[in-house]
Every structure is written in C-alpha cells, then in structure tokens.
Short mmCIF file of C-alpha atoms and ligand atoms in Angstrom, two decimals:
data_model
loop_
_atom_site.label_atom_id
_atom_site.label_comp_id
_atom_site.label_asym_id
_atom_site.label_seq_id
_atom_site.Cartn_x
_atom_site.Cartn_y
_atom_site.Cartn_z
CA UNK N 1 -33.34 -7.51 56.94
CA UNK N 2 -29.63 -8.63 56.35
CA UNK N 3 -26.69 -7.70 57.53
CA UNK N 4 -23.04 -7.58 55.87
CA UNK N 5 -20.69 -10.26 56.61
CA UNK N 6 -18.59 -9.64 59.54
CA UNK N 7 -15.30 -8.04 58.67
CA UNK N 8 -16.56 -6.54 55.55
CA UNK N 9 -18.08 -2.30 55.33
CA UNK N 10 -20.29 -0.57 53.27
CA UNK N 11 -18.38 3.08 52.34
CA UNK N 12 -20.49 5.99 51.84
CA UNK N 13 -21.24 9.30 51.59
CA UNK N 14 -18.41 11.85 53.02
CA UNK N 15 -16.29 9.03 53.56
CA UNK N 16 -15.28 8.53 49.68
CA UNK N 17 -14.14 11.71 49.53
CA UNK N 18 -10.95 10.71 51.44
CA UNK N 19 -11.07 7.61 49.12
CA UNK N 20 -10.93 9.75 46.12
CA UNK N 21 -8.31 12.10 47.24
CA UNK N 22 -6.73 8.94 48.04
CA UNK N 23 -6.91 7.61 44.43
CA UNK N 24 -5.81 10.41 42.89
CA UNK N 25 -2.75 10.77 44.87
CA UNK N 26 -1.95 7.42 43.61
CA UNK N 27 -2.90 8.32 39.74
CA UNK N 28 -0.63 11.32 40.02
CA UNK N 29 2.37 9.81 41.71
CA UNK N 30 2.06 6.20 39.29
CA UNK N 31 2.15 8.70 36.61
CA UNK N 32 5.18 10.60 38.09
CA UNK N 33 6.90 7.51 38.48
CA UNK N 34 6.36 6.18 35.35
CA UNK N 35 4.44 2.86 36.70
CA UNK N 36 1.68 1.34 34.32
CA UNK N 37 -1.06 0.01 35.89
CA UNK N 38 -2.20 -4.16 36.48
CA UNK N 39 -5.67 -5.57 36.73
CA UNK N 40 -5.44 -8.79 38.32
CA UNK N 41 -8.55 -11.39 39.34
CA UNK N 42 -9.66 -11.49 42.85
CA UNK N 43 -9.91 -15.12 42.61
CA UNK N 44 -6.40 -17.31 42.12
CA UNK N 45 -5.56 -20.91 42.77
CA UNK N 46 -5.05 -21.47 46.44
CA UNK N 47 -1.16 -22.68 45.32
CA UNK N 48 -0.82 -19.23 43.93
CA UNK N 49 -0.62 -17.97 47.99
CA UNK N 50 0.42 -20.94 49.87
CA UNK N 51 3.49 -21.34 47.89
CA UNK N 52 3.87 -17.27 47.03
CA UNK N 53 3.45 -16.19 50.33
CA UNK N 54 4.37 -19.25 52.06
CA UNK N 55 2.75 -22.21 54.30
CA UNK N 56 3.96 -21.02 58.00
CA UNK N 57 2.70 -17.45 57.36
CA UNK N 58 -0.48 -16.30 59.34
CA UNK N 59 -1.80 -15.20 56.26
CA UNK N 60 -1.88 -18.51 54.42
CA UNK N 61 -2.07 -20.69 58.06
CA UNK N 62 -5.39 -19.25 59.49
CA UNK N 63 -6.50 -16.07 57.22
CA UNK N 64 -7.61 -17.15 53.81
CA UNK N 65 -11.00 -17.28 52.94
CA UNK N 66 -10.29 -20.78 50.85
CA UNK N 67 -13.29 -23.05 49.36
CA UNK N 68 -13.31 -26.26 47.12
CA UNK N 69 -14.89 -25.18 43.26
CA UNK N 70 -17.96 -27.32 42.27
CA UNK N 71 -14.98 -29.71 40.30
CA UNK N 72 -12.78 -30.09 43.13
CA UNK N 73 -10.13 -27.24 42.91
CA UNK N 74 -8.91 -25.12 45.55
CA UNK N 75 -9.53 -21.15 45.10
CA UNK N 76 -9.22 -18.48 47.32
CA UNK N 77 -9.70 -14.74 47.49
CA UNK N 78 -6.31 -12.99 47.15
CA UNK N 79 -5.04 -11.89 50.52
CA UNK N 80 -2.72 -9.76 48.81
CA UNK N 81 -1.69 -8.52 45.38
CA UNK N 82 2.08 -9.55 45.02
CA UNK N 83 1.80 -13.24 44.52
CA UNK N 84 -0.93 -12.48 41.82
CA UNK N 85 1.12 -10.03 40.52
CA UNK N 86 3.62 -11.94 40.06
CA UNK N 87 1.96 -14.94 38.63
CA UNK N 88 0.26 -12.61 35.52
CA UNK N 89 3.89 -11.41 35.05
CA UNK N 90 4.72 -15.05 34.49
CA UNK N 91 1.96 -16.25 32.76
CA UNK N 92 1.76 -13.24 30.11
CA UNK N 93 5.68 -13.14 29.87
CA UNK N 94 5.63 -9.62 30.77
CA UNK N 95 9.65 -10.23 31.33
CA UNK N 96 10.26 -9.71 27.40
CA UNK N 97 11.86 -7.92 26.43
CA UNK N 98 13.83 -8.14 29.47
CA UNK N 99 13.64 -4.39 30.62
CA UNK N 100 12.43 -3.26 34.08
CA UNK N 101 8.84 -3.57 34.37
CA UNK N 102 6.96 -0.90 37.13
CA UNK N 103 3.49 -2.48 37.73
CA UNK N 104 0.54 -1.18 40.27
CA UNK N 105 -2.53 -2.25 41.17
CA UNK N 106 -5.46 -1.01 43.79
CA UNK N 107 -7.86 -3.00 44.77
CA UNK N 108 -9.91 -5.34 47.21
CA UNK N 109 -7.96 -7.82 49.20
CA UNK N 110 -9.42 -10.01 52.11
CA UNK N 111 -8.23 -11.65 55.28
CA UNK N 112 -9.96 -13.25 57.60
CA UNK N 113 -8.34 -11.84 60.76
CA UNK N 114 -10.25 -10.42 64.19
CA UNK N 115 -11.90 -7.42 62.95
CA UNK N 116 -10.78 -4.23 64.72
CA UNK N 117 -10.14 -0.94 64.40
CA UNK N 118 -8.08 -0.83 61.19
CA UNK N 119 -8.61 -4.45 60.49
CA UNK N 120 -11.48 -5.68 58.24
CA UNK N 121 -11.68 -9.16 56.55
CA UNK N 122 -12.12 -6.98 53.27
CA UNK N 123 -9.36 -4.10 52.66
CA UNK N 124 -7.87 -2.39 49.71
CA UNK N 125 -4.33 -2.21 49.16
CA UNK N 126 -2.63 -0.16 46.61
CA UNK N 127 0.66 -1.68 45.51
CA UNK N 128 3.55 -1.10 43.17
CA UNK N 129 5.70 -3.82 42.13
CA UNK N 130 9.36 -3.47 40.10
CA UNK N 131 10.18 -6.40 38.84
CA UNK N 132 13.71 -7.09 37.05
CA UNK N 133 16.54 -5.05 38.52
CA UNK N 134 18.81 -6.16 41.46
CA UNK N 135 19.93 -2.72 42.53
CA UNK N 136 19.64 -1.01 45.55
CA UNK N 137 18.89 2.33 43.83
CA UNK N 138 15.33 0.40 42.37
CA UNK N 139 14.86 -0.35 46.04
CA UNK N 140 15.26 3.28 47.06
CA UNK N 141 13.18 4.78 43.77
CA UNK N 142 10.29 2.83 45.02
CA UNK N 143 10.65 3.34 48.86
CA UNK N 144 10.59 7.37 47.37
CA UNK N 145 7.41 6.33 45.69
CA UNK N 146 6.01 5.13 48.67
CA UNK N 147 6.92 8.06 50.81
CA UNK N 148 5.51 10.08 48.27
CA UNK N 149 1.82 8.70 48.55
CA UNK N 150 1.71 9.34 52.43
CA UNK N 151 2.68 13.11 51.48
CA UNK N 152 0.55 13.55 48.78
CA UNK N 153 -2.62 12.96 50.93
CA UNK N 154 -1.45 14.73 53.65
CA UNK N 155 -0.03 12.62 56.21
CA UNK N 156 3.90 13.30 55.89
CA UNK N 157 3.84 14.44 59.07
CA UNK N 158 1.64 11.63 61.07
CA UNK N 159 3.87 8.76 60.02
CA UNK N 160 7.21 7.45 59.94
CA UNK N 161 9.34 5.19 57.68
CA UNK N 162 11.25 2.42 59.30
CA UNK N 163 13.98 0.33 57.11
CA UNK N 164 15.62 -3.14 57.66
CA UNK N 165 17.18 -5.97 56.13
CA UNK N 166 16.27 -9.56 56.26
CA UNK N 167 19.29 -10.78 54.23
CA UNK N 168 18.79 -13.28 51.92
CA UNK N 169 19.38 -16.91 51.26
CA UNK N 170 23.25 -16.92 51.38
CA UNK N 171 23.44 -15.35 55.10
CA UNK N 172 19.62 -16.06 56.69
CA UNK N 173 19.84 -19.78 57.13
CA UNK N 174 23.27 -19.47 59.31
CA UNK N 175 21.59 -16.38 61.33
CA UNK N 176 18.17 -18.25 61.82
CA UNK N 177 20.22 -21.14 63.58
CA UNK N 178 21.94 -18.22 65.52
CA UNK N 179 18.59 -17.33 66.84
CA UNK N 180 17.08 -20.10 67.21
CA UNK N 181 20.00 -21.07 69.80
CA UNK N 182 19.30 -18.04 71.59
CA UNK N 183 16.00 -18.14 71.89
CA UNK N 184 15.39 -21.52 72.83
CA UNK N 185 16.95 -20.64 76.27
CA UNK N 186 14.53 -18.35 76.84
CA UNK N 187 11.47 -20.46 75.67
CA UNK N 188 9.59 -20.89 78.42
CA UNK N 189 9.55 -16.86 79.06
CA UNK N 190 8.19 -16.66 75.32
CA UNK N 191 4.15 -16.27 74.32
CA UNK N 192 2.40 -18.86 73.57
CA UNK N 193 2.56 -18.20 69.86
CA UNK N 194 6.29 -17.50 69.51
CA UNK N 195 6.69 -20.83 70.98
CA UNK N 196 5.65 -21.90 68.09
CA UNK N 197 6.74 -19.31 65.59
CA UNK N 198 10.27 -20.41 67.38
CA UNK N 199 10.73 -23.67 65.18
CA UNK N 200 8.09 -22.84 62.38
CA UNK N 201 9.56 -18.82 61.43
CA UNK N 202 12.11 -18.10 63.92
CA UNK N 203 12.16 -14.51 62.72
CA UNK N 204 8.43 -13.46 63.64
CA UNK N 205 9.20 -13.60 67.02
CA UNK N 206 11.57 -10.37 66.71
CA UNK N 207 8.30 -8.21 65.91
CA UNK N 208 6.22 -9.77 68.79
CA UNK N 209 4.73 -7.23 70.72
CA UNK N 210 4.08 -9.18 73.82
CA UNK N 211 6.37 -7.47 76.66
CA UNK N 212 7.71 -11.17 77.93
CA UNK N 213 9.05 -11.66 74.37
CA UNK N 214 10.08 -8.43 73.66
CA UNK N 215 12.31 -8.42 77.03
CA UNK N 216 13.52 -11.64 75.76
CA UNK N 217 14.18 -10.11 72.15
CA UNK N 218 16.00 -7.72 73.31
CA UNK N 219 19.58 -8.65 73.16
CA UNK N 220 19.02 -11.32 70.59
CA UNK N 221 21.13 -11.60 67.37
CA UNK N 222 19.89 -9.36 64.91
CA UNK N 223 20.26 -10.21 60.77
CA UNK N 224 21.54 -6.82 60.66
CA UNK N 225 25.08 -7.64 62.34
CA UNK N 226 24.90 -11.08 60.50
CA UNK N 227 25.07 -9.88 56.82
CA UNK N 228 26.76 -11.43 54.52
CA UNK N 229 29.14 -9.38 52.44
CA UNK N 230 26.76 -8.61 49.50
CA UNK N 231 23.67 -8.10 51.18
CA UNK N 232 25.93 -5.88 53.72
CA UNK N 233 26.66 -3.44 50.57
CA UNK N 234 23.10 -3.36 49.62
CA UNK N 235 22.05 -2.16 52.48
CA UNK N 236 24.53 0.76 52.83
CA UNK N 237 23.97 1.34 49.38
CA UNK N 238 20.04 1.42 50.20
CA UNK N 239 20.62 4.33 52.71
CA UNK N 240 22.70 6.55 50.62
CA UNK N 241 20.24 6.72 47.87
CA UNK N 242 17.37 6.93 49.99
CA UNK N 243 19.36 10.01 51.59
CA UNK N 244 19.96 11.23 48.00
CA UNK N 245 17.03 11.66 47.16
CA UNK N 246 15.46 13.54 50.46
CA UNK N 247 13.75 10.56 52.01
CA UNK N 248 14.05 10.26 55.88
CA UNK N 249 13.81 6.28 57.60
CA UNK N 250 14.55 4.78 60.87
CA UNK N 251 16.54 1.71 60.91
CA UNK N 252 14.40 -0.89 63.03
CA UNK N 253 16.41 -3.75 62.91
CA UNK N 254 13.04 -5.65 64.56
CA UNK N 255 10.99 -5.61 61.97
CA UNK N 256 10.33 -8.93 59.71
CA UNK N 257 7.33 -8.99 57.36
CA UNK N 258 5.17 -11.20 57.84
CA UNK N 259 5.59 -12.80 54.50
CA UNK N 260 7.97 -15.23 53.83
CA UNK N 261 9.24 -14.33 50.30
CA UNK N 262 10.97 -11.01 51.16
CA UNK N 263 14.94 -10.78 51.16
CA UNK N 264 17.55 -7.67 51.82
CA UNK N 265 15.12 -5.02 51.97
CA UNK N 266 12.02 -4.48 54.35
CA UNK N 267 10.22 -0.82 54.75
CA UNK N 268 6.86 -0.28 56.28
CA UNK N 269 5.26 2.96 57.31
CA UNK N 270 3.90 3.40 61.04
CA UNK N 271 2.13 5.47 62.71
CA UNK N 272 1.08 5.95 66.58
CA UNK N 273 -2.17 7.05 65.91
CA UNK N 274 -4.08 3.76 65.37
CA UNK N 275 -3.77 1.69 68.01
CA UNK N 276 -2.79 -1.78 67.44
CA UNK N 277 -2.95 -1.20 63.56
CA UNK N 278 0.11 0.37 63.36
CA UNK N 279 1.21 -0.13 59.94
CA UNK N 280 -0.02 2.32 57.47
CA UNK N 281 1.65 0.06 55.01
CA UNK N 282 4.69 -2.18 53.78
CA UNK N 283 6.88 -3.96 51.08
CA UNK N 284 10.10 -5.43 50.23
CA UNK N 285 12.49 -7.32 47.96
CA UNK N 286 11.66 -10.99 46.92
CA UNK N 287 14.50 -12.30 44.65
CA UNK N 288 13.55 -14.97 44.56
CA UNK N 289 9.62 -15.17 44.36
CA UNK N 290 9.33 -15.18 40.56
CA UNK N 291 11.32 -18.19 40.20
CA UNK N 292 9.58 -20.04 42.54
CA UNK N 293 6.46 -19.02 41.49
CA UNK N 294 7.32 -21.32 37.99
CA UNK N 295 9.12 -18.36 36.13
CA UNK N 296 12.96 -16.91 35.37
CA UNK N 297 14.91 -15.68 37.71
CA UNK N 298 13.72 -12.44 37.83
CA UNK N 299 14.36 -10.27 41.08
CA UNK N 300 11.83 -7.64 42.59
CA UNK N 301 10.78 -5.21 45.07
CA UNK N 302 7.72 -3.86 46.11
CA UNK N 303 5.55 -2.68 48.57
CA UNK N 304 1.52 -2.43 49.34
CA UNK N 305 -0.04 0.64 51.37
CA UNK N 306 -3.33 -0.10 53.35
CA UNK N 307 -6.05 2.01 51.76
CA UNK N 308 -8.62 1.97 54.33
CA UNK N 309 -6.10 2.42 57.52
CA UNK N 310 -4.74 5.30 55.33
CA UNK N 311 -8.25 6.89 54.63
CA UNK N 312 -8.87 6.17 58.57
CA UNK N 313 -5.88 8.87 59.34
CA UNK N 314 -7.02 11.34 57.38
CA UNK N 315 -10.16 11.38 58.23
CA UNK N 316 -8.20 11.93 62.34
CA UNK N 317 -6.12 14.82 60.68
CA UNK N 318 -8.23 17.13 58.16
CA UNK N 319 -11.72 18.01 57.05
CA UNK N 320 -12.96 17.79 53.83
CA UNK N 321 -16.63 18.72 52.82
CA UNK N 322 -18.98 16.99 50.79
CA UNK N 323 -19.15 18.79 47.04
CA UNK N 324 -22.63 20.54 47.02
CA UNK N 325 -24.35 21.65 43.68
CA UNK N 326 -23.57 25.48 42.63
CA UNK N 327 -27.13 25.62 41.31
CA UNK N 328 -30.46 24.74 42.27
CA UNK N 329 -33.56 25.31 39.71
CA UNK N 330 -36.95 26.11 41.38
CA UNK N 331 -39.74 25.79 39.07
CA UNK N 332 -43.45 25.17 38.59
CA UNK N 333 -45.94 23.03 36.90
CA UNK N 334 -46.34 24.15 33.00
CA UNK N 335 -43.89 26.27 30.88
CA UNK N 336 -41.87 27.11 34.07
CA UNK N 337 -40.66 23.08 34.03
CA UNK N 338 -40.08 23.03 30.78
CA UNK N 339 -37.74 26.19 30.69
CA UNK N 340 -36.19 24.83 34.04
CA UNK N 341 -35.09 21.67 32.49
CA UNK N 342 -33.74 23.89 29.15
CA UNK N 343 -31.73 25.92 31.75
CA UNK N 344 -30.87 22.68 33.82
CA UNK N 345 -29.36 21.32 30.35
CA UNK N 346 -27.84 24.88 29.76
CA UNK N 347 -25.82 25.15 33.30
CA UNK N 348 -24.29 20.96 32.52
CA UNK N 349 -22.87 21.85 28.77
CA UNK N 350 -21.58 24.79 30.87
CA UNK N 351 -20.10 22.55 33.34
CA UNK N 352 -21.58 23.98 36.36
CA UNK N 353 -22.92 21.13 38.53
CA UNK N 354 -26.67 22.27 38.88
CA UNK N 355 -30.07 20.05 40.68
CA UNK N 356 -33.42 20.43 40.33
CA UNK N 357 -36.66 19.13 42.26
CA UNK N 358 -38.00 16.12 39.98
CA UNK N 359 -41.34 15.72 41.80
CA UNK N 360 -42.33 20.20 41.92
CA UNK N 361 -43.81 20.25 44.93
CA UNK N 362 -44.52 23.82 45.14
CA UNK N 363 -42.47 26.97 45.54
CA UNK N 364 -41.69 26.27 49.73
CA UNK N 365 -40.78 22.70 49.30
CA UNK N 366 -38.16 22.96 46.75
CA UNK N 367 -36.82 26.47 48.93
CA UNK N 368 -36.40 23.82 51.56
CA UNK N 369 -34.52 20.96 48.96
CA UNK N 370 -32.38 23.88 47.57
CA UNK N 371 -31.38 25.27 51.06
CA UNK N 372 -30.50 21.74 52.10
CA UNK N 373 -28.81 20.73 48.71
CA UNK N 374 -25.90 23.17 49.84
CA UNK N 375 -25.91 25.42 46.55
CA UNK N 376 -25.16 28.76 46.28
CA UNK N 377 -27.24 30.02 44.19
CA UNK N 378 -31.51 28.95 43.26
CA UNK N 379 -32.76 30.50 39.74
CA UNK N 380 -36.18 30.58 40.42
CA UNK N 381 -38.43 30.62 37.07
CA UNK N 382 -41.36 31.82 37.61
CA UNK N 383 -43.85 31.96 34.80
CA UNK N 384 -44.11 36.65 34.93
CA UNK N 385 -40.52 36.62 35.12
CA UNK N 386 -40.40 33.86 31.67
CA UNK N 387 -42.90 36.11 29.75
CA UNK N 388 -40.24 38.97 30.25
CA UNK N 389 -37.36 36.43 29.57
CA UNK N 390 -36.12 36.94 32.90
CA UNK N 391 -35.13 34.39 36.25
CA UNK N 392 -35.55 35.61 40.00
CA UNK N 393 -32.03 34.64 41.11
CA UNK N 394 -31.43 34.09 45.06
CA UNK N 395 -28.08 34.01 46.70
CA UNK N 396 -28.86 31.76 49.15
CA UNK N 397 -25.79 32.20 51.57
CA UNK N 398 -26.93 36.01 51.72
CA UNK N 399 -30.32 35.41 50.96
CA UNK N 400 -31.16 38.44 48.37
CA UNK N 401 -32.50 38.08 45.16
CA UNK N 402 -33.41 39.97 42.32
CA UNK N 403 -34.72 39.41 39.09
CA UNK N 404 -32.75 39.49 35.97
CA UNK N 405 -32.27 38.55 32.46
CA UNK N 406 -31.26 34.42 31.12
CA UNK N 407 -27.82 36.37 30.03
CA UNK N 408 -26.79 37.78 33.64
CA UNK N 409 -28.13 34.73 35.25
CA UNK N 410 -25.60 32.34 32.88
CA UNK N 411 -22.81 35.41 33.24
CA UNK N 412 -23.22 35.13 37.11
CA UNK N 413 -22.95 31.56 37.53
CA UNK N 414 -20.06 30.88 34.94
CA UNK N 415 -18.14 34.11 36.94
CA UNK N 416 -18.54 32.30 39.89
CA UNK N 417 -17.86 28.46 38.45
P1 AMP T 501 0.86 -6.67 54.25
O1 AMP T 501 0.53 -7.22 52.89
O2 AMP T 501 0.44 -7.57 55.35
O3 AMP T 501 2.22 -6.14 54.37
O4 AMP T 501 -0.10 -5.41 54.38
C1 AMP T 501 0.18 -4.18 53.81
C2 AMP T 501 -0.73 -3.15 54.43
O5 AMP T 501 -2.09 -3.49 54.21
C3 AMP T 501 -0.61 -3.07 55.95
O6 AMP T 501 0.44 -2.24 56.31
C4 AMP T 501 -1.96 -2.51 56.33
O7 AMP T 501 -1.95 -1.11 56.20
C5 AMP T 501 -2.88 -3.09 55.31
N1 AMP T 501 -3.62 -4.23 55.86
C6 AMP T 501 -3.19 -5.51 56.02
N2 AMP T 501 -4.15 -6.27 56.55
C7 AMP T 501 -5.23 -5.48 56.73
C8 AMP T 501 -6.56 -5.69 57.23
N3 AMP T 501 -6.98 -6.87 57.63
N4 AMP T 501 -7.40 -4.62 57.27
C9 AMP T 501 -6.99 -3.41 56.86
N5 AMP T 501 -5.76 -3.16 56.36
C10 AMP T 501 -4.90 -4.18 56.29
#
C-alpha cells in the first residue's frame, strides 16, 4: 500500500465544500473587481524564483523542491505565483498597450517547509496581481479586494488586517545600515537564526518571534520613522484611501515579508486562531520586480491568500452540510427499472438532483441506500402502481407515503426543488 508524500493531503468529501464556497467567493469578488484571470505552469526555471523572490529568502535558501531536467537545466515547482506571474506578463507583453493590467490566479504552490498545522509542502494560494500603476489608491483598491475575500466566506470577524511599509530603494539601504548598527550590539542576545539573518536580511529579524529577539527588537529603528519623503506620502496616502473606502488595518510597523522584492507597501491578514500559522494571507508592492525579472519598468502590487489555512478557519467557525440528493428511485427487476430510469432521466432535465440503486437489490436494500443517501423524498415504482400509471411516493423525513399519479409526483418534487 502507499502512502502520500509527506507534506502533501488528499481533500475529500465534506471538506470541498469549504473549498468551493471558497472558490466562489473568489469568482464573485475577481468579477466585482474587474480582475481577469492567469493560468500559469507549475513548473518554471529555477532563475525564475531565485532571482524573483530572491537568494537569502527561506523560500528560495532551503524550501524549493528544485531538480536537474534529463538535459541539465534547473526547474522547480513554483513556491509561489508572483514571480511566475510576472514572468508570463513579460514574456507575452501583456504591458501593451500600456494600461493597468488586474491578473489572478488560484492554484497549487509547494514548499518544502516542516509540515504542521497550517503548513503543508503542497498549498493553494489564490492571488491577484496589478501590475502598471504607481499609486497608492491601486494599493488600497486591492488591499479592499483582499479584505473582501475574508468577508465573503465568512471570516470578517476572525481576522485582522495589519499594514506597513518597507520603503523602497531610495530610503531602505540607509535604514538597513541603521539597524544593522543597532542590532549588532545586541547579537549575542539574538537566535541563532537572526544571527544570521543579521548580515544576510537585516529586516527578518524584526518579525522573529523568538522572545530574546523580540526583547531585543523592541526599541530598534523602525523603516517607518526612516521614510524617505516620497515613500512617506505614499503611505499616508495608503491610509486615507483605505479609510475611504470602509476598510479597517492595524499599523504593525514589525512586519517584513518574507520576500525580498516587496517595497512601500506590506499587508497580511492574521488571525489568533491557528497557532503558529498565523497568517491567513499576504502581499505587497514590488516596483521594481518586473524590471528585474528582464522586462520594463513596470511597478506592481499584489497579494496571495492561503487557501487551505483559510478553508482550515472555516471549517473552526461554521457548519456546512454535505448536498444530499432530493430524490431517490426504488425500483424492481423488469418494467419497474425501465420506468425508474425514464423517471430518473425525467427528474435531471428537470434539474432536480435525483439517485437510484444501480445493482436492485430488492425493495429493503435500496429503503436502506435511500435513507442513507440523505433525500427527501423515494418514488417507489412498483409494477400495480405502473399498470395504473401511478408511483408510491415516501417522505422519508416524515415517513408517510401514498400513492399517486407520474403528474403529482413531478408537481411535488419541482414545488419543493
Ligand atoms: P507568502 O507567499 O509566503 O506570503 O504566503 C501567502 C500565504 O500563503 C500565507 O499567508 C499563508 O496563508 C499561505 N502559505 C504560505 N506557505 C504555506 C504553507 N506551507 N502551507 C499552507 N499555507 C501556506
């Protein structure tokens, strides 16, 4: 017998119903927004990442699932969907005509982290990308997309939106040697792996969660208070049209992605309720990602919400039941199949989801498969009933039947659809 690969999960049964509420949240809202959809491969050139999402990032450093083709080349699955994104917006120059383009994309993407609760080495991330506008109002229109999502499936409540700014390359390089300077005096109080993130990417040692760092974090120099002018007005302008348009935040001047491509604006969405894996999901600006990625210089924001840690919370925070046929047909060998399958046929063009027992096994049996199908209602056809062109029709949450004609049987059911 085999087993799946570690990290990875087999979804079935009531759990895709939160998937598909899930999925057509998203439909609705892409539509709202006016964002066209992007199918992108699974598979990309390993440069694609490491220079994307950058060389000192976990992601690229230790979580890749990477292998050499049969000629030599380095692929790897996509660990996440902006750098591919980004890279079939380049390649199919989706930037002409030069007008705002609002892509999205859902889909698998795989890391190959510790698997936990929340963490899997295969996930699905659905992500929205707008590529080609500068202003802090696109920033804000897609952070109100974002929010939207977590509504729409019923988790406005169980999660919170946190803002920040990274600043960019005009007014990061002078604040990284700021906190560099800082922490270095502290280094010996730090973890083992922000003694390292110290010289490799200074910032990711803000959003440590180890206490010794965090006490150490503390009163460090935050990018927030070392903005330069411009990316200082982006930011206020951020938070007045966020407020416009009815969409609460936190400012957690802590947080740093941990990809290495986002500028100005960060946003993810947290939540208390699952453990260690925290954030429901996450995006920024990245200027200058298209550009380096061998294209014009095109700036972008974006963000990408974690499907299965979303489907996770509301499984913790409402019920939904499996859809159940509203018609079982009981039937029995001879004429009685043959007019069950006509009536089968009948109750689908009439769009009423309806079962029957493929293998009649006798009149107590398929009692039995119709009680535990869930339906409502069995039309039982028995062959005295046919000769009068009549059913015996059971209710089977009340369990009475009677018998009655094809017509009332077809006018029940369609009363009831
Ligand atoms: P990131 O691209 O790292 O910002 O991730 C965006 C979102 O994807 C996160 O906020 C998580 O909700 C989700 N996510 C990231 N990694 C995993 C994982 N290994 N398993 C499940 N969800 C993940």
């Amino acid at each position: 017998m085999f087993q799946k690969v570690k990290g990875f999960q087999d979804i079935y049964g009531n759990d895709l119903l939160y998937w598909s509420k899930a999925e057509n949240a998203l439909k609705k809202l892409v539509d709202l927004f006016a964002v066209e959809e992007i199918r992108i491969p699974i598979l990309e050139r390993t440069q694609v990442f490491s220079r994307g999402i950058g060389d000192a990032t976990d992601i690229v450093e230790k979580e890749m699932f990477t292998f050499a083709d049969r000629d030599g080349e380095y692929l790897s699955l996509r660990p996440e969907g902006t750098a591919g994104t980004v890279r079939a917006y380049i390649e199919n120059k989706l930037y002409e005509p030069p007008v705002l383009k609002k892509l999205y994309y859902m889909g698998p993407m795989f890391r190959r982290e510790n698997p936990q609760r929340g963490r899997y080495r295969q996930f699905s991330q659905f992500g929205t990308e707008y590529l080609g506008s500068k202003s802090a109002l696109c920033d804000a229109d897609l952070i109100k997309l974002f929010v939207s999502f977590y509504a729409e499936v019923g988790l406005g409540g169980f999660a919170h939106l946190e803002i920040n700014t990274v600043g960019c390359p005009k007014c990061r390089p002078a604040y990284k040697e700021k906190l560099v300077a800082y922490l270095s005096q502290y280094e010996d109080q730090l973890c083992a792996d922000c003694k390292k993130r110290l010289y490799k990417n200074p910032l990711r040692v803000l959003d440590c969660k180890v206490e010794t760092c965090k006490a150490v974090t503390k009163n460090a120099p935050l990018m927030i208070d070392n903005l330069c002018e411009e990316c200082d007005v982006h930011f206020s302008d951020l938070k007045k049209y966020l407020a416009l348009l009815d969409v609460e935040y936190a400012i957690n001047p802590y947080m740093v992605r941990g990809l290495d491509y986002y500028e100005r604006t960060a946003f993810e969405m947290v939540t208390d309720k699952l453990g260690a894996a925290s954030a429901l999901g996450g995006g920024g600006r990245y200027d200058g990602l298209v550009k380096l990625l061998g294209g014009p210089e095109i700036p972008a924001v974006g963000f990408a919400i974690g499907m299965d840690r979303v489907v996770a919370m509301m499984k913790m925070v409402q019920e939904l039941t499996d859809k159940k046929p509203l018609v079982y047909v009981v039937v029995f060998e001879g004429r009685s199949t043959d007019a069950g399958v006509e009536i089968l046929n009948k109750l689908r063009h009439l769009n009423i989801s309806a079962e029957i027992d493929y293998d009649i096994k006798g009149l107590k049996s398929q009692m039995k498969k119709a009680g535990r199908s869930g339906a409502k209602y069995a039309v039982i056809v028995g062959e005295d009933e046919l000769s009068r062109g009549n059913v015996t029709f059971r209710d089977m949450y009340n369990s009475s039947q009677n018998e009655i004609t094809m017509e009332e049987m077809y006018k029940i059911i369609q009363a009831d659809k």
